[in-house]
Each structure stands twice: as structure tokens, then as C-alpha cells.
Tab-separated table of C-alpha atoms and ligand atoms in Angstrom:
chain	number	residue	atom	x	y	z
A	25	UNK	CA	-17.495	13.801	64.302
A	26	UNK	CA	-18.141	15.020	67.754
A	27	UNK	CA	-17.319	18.002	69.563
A	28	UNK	CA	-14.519	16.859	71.324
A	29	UNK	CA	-12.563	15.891	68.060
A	30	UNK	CA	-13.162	18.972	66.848
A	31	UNK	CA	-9.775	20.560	67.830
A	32	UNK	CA	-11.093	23.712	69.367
A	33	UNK	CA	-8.687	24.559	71.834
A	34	UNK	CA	-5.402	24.293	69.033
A	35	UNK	CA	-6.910	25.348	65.735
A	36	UNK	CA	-4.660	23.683	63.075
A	37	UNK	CA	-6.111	25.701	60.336
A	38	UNK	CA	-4.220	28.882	61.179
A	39	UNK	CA	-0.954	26.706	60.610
A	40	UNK	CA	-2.702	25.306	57.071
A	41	UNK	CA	-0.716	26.687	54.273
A	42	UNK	CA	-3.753	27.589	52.406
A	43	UNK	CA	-1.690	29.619	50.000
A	44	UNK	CA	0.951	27.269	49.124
A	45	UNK	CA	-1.604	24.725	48.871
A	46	UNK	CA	-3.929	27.074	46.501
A	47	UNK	CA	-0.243	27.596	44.251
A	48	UNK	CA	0.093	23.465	44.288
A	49	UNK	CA	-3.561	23.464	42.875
A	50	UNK	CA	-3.487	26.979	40.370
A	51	UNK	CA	-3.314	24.974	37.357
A	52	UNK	CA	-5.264	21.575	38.241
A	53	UNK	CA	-8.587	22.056	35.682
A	54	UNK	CA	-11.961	20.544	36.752
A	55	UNK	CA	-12.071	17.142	35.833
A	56	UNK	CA	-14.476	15.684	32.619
A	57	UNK	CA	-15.770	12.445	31.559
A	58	UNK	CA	-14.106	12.085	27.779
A	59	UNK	CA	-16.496	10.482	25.011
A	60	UNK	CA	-15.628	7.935	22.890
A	61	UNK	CA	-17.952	10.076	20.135
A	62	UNK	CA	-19.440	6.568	19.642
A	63	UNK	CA	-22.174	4.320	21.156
A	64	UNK	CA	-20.472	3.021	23.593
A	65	UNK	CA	-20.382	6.448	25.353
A	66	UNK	CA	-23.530	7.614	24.242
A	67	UNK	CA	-25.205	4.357	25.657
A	68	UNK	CA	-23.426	4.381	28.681
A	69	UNK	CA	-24.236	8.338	29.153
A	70	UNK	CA	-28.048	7.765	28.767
A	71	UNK	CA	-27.722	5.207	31.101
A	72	UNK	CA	-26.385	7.430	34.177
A	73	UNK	CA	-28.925	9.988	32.633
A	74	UNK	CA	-32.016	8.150	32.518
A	75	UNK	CA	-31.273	6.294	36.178
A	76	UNK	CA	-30.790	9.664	37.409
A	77	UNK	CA	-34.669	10.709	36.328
A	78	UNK	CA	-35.742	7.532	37.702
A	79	UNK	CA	-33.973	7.880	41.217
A	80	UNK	CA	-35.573	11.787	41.137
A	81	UNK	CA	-38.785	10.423	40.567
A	82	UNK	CA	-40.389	13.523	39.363
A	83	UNK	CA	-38.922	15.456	43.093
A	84	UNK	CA	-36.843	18.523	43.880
A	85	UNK	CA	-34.168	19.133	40.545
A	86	UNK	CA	-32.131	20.636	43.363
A	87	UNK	CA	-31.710	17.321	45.208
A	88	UNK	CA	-28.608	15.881	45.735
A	89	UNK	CA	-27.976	12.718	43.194
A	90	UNK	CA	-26.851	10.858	46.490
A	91	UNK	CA	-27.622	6.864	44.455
A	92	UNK	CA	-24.226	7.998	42.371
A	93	UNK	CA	-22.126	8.169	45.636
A	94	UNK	CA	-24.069	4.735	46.876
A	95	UNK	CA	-23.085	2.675	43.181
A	96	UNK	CA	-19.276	3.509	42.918
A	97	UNK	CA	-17.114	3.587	45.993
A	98	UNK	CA	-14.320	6.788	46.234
A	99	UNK	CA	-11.580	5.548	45.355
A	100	UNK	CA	-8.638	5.610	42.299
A	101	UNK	CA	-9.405	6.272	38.794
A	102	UNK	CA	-7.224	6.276	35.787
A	103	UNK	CA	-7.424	9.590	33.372
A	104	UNK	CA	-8.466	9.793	31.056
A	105	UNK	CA	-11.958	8.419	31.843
A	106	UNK	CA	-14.201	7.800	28.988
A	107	UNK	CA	-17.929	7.681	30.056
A	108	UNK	CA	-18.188	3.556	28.825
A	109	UNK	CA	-15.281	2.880	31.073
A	110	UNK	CA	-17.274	5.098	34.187
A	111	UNK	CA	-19.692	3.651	33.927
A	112	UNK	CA	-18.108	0.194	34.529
A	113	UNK	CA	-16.326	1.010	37.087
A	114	UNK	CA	-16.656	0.036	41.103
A	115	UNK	CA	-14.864	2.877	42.355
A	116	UNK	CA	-14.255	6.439	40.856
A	117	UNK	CA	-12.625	9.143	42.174
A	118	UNK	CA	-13.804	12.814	43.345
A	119	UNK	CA	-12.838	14.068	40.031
A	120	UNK	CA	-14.846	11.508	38.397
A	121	UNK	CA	-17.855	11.843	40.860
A	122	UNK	CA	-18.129	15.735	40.411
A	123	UNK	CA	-17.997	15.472	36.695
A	124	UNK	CA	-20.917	12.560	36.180
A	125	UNK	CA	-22.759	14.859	39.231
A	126	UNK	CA	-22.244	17.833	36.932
A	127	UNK	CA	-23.942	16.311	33.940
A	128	UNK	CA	-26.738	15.162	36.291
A	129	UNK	CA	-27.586	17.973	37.348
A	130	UNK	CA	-27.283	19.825	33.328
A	131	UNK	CA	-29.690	16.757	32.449
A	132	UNK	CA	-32.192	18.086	35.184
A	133	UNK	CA	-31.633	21.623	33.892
A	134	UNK	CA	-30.272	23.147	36.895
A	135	UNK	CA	-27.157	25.610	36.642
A	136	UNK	CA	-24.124	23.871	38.369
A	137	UNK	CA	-20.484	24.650	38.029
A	138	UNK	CA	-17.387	22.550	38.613
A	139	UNK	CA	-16.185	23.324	42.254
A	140	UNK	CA	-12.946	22.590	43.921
A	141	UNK	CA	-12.347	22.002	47.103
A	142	UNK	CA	-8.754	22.182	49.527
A	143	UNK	CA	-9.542	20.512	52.555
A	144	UNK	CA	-7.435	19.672	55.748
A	145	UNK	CA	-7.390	16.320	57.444
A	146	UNK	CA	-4.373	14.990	59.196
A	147	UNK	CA	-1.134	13.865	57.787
A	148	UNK	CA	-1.910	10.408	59.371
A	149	UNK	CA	-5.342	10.419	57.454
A	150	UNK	CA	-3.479	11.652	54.051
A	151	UNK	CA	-0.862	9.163	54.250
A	152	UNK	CA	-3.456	6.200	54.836
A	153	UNK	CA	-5.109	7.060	51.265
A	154	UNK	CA	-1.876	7.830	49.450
A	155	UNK	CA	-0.969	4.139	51.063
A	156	UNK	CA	-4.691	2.998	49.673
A	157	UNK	CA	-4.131	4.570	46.559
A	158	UNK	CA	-1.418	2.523	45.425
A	159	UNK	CA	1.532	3.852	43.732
A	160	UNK	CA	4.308	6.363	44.467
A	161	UNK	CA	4.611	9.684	46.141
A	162	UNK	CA	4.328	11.493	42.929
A	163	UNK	CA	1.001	10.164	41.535
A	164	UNK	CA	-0.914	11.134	44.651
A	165	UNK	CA	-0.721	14.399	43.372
A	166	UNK	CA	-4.176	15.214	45.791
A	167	UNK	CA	-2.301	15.454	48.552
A	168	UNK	CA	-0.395	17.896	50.174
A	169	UNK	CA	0.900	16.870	53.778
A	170	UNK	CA	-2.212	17.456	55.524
A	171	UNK	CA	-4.295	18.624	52.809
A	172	UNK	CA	-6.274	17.236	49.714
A	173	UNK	CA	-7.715	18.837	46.862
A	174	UNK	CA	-11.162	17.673	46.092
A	175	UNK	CA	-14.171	18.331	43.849
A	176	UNK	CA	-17.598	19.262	43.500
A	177	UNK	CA	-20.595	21.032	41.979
A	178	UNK	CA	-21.565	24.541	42.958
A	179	UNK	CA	-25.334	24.562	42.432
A	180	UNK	CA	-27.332	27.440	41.398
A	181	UNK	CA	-30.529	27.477	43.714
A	182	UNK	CA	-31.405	31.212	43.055
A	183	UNK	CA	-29.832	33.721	41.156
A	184	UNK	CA	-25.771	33.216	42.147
A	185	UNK	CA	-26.762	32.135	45.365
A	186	UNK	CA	-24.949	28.802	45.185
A	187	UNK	CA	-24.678	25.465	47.168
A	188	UNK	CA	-21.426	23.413	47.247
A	189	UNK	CA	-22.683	19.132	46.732
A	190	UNK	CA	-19.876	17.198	47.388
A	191	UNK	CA	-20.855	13.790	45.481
A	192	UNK	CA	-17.903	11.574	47.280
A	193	UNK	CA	-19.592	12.592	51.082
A	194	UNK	CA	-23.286	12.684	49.598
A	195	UNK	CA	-23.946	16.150	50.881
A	196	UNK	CA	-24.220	19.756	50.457
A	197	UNK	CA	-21.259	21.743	52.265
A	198	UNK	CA	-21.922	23.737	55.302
A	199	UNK	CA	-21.130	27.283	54.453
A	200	UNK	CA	-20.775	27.786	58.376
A	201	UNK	CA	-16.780	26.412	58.411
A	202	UNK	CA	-15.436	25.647	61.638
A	203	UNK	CA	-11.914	24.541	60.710
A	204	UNK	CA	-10.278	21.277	62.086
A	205	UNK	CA	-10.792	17.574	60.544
A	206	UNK	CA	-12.257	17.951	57.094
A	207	UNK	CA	-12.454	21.868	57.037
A	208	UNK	CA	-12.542	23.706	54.105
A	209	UNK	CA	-10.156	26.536	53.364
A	210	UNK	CA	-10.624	27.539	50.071
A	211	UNK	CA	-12.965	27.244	47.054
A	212	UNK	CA	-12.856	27.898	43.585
A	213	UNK	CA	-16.077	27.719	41.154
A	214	UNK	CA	-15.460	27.874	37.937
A	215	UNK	CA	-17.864	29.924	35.614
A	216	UNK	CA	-17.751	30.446	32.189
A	217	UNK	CA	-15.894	33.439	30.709
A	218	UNK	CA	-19.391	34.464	28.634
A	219	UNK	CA	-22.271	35.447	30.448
A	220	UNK	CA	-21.066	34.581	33.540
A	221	UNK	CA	-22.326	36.118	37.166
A	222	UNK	CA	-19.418	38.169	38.562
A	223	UNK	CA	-19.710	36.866	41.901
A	224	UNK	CA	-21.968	34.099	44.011
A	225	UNK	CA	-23.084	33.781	47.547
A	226	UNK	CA	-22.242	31.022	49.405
A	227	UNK	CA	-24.026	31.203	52.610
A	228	UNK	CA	-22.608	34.762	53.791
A	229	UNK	CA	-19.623	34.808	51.861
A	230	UNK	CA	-19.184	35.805	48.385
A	231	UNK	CA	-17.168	34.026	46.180
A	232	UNK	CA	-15.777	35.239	42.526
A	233	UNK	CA	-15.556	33.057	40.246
A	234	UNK	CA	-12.725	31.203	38.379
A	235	UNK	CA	-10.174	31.683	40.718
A	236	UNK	CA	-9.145	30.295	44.399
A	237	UNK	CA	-10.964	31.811	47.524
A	238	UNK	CA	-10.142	30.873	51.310
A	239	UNK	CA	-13.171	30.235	52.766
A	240	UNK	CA	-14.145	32.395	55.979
A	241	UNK	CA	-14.311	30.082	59.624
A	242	UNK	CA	-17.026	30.618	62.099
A	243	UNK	CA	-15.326	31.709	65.479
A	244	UNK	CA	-16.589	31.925	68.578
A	245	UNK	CA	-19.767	30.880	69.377
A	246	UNK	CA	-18.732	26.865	68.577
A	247	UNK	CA	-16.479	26.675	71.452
A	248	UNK	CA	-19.639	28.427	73.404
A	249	UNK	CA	-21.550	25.845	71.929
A	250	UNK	CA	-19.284	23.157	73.166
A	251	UNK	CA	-19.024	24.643	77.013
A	252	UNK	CA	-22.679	24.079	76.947
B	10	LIG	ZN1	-16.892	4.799	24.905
């Protein structure tokens, strides 16, 4: 995206209704892979497992699995998923992308946590992929007008200092938000109820855990940036 499409001079996010959106999405859980409790899962989970040490080759635990994102293409799944079915699959959905990421990075033994993600786009944009996802109004139950919900992993790196991988994009979410096409306005990480850190730092901002956060925008110094 460049500068210019950046929407800098009318800011659409202040007219986002982050909070109806963040009501829409209250009760949506982080999705899971399901297992069969046989070998067809159990196979099928070694597999993503074991390709996942071999695409690492022995580097940085904290690297993004990006060769998940480059097999299946984003697109519609059908829940539940069980892991010999997503495995088989050519596309999977961001749901289905953050949970396989999530066990990834478990494998690896790095601390992750599911993530979700509302992010705005345009209605144009959202209307194209509730076209592309093929079926009613109803089951595109991602969308709402101009936003989506999405999903991710929150990644431990040190102590509850997290980073936010988004497996559909391939990359780790700039904490530095500047709002327009493909901002995001709010967060939640979910950490479990036991033993879990009462807070994490994201970038500069702190985010608590298990509930929905709007995420702080940059101001200023991007249209400066722009002028340049
Ligand atoms: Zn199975």
C-alpha cells in the first residue's frame, strides 16, 4: 500500500464502530483443529509438526511459520475441522491458519496465545469476499460492513512482551497502527485463567488479556512523513 492510499486526510477509523463491532465478536471463541482421537489425526498432526522442524531448520523458534501461509490459500473452511481433513485441504481459513500456527509454535516450545483481530477494510473489499465466500449474508458471519474479524497468534518473545503473527498475511503486526485500509482497532489475546500474566506489551501498548482492547493509532508524524 502506498502513502497516498493511505486515507490520511479523512481518517475512516474514527467513524469505525469499534464497539459495536467488539459486541458482534464478544462471544466468537478462538478457533481449534478437532481430533479424530485416531490415526488419521495423529498422522496428519505429525505431519504439519515434523514439516514445520524441517522448514525451521534448526533457526530462530520465534520465526514466523510463513511455508503454512504458502501451502493452503485463505479462503473458506467448514467447522468443524478435524486435523486429517486440514491437512487435505487447498484453502483454510484465518481461523484454521491461527490454530495449526498455534500448535506450531507449542511444538517449537514457544508461548503463543490465540489472538483476534477486528480489522477495517472497505465495504467494497468486504462485500467482494462475502461474494467469494459463497453462500448467504448470514454465514459470512466475519464481516461486519466494513470490518472483519480475524485471527492470530500472540507470541511470547520475552516475558509478556508479545508479538501479533498473522499466518493468513505471513507477518508479524506492526504495533505502530496508522488506521485506514487494513488497520487494526482492537485485539484480544486470550490467556489462560491459571497462571496467566495479567497484562502484555505489545509494542507500547499494554494489552490485558482475555477480553477486547482497541488498539491505540499513531498520529501525527505519518502525515509529516507523507509531506516529505
Ligand atoms: Zn482424523
Amino acid at each position: 500500500m502506498s502513502l497516498a492510499e493511505g486515507k490520511i486526510e479523512f481518517d475512516e477509523t474514527d467513524f469505525a464502530d469499534t464497539r459495536a463491532a467488539m459486541q458482534k465478536w464478544e462471544h466468537f471463541p478462538a478457533s481449534t483443529i478437532s481430533h479424530h482421537g485416531g490415526q488419521c489425526c495423529q498422522i496428519a498432526r505429525e505431519w504439519v509438526l515434523s514439516t514445520d522442524y524441517s522448514q525451521l531448520n534448526a533457526g530462530n523458534p520465534l520465526t514466523g511459520p510463513r511455508w503454512i501461509r504458502q501451502k493452503y490459500t485463505w479462503g473458506a473452511s467448514t467447522w468443524p475441522i478435524y486435523w486429517c481433513e486440514a491437512v487435505e485441504q487447498k484453502k483454510l481459513d484465518c481461523g484454521a491458519l491461527a490454530a495449526l500456527t498455534q500448535e506450531v509454535f507449542a511444538a517449537r516450545g514457544v508461548r503463543s496465545y490465540h489472538a483476534q483481530f477486528i480489522q477495517q477494510y472497505s465495504e467494497a473489499a468486504t462485500r467482494q469476499w462475502s461474494n467469494s465466500w459463497n453462500c448467504d449474508e448470514a454465514c459470512v458471519h466475519w464481516i461486519k460492513e466494513d470490518l472483519i474479524y480475524h485471527e492470530g497468534c500472540a507470541v511470547a518473545v520475552r516475558d509478556n512482551e508479545i508479538r501479533l503473527w498473522d499466518p493468513s498475511a505471513g507477518w508479524w503486526v506492526n504495533p505502530r497502527q496508522f488506521g485506514g485500509y487494513g488497520g487494526l482497532l482492537a485485539v484480544r489475546v486470550f490467556a489462560p485463567q491459571f497462571n496467566a500474566p495479567t497484562g502484555f506489551l505489545w509494542g507500547t501498548q499494554r494489552i490485558s488479556p482475555n477480553q477486547w482492547q482497541k488498539i491505540e493509532r499513531v498520529r501525527g508524524d505519518f502525515a509529516v512523513a507523507a509531506a516529505k
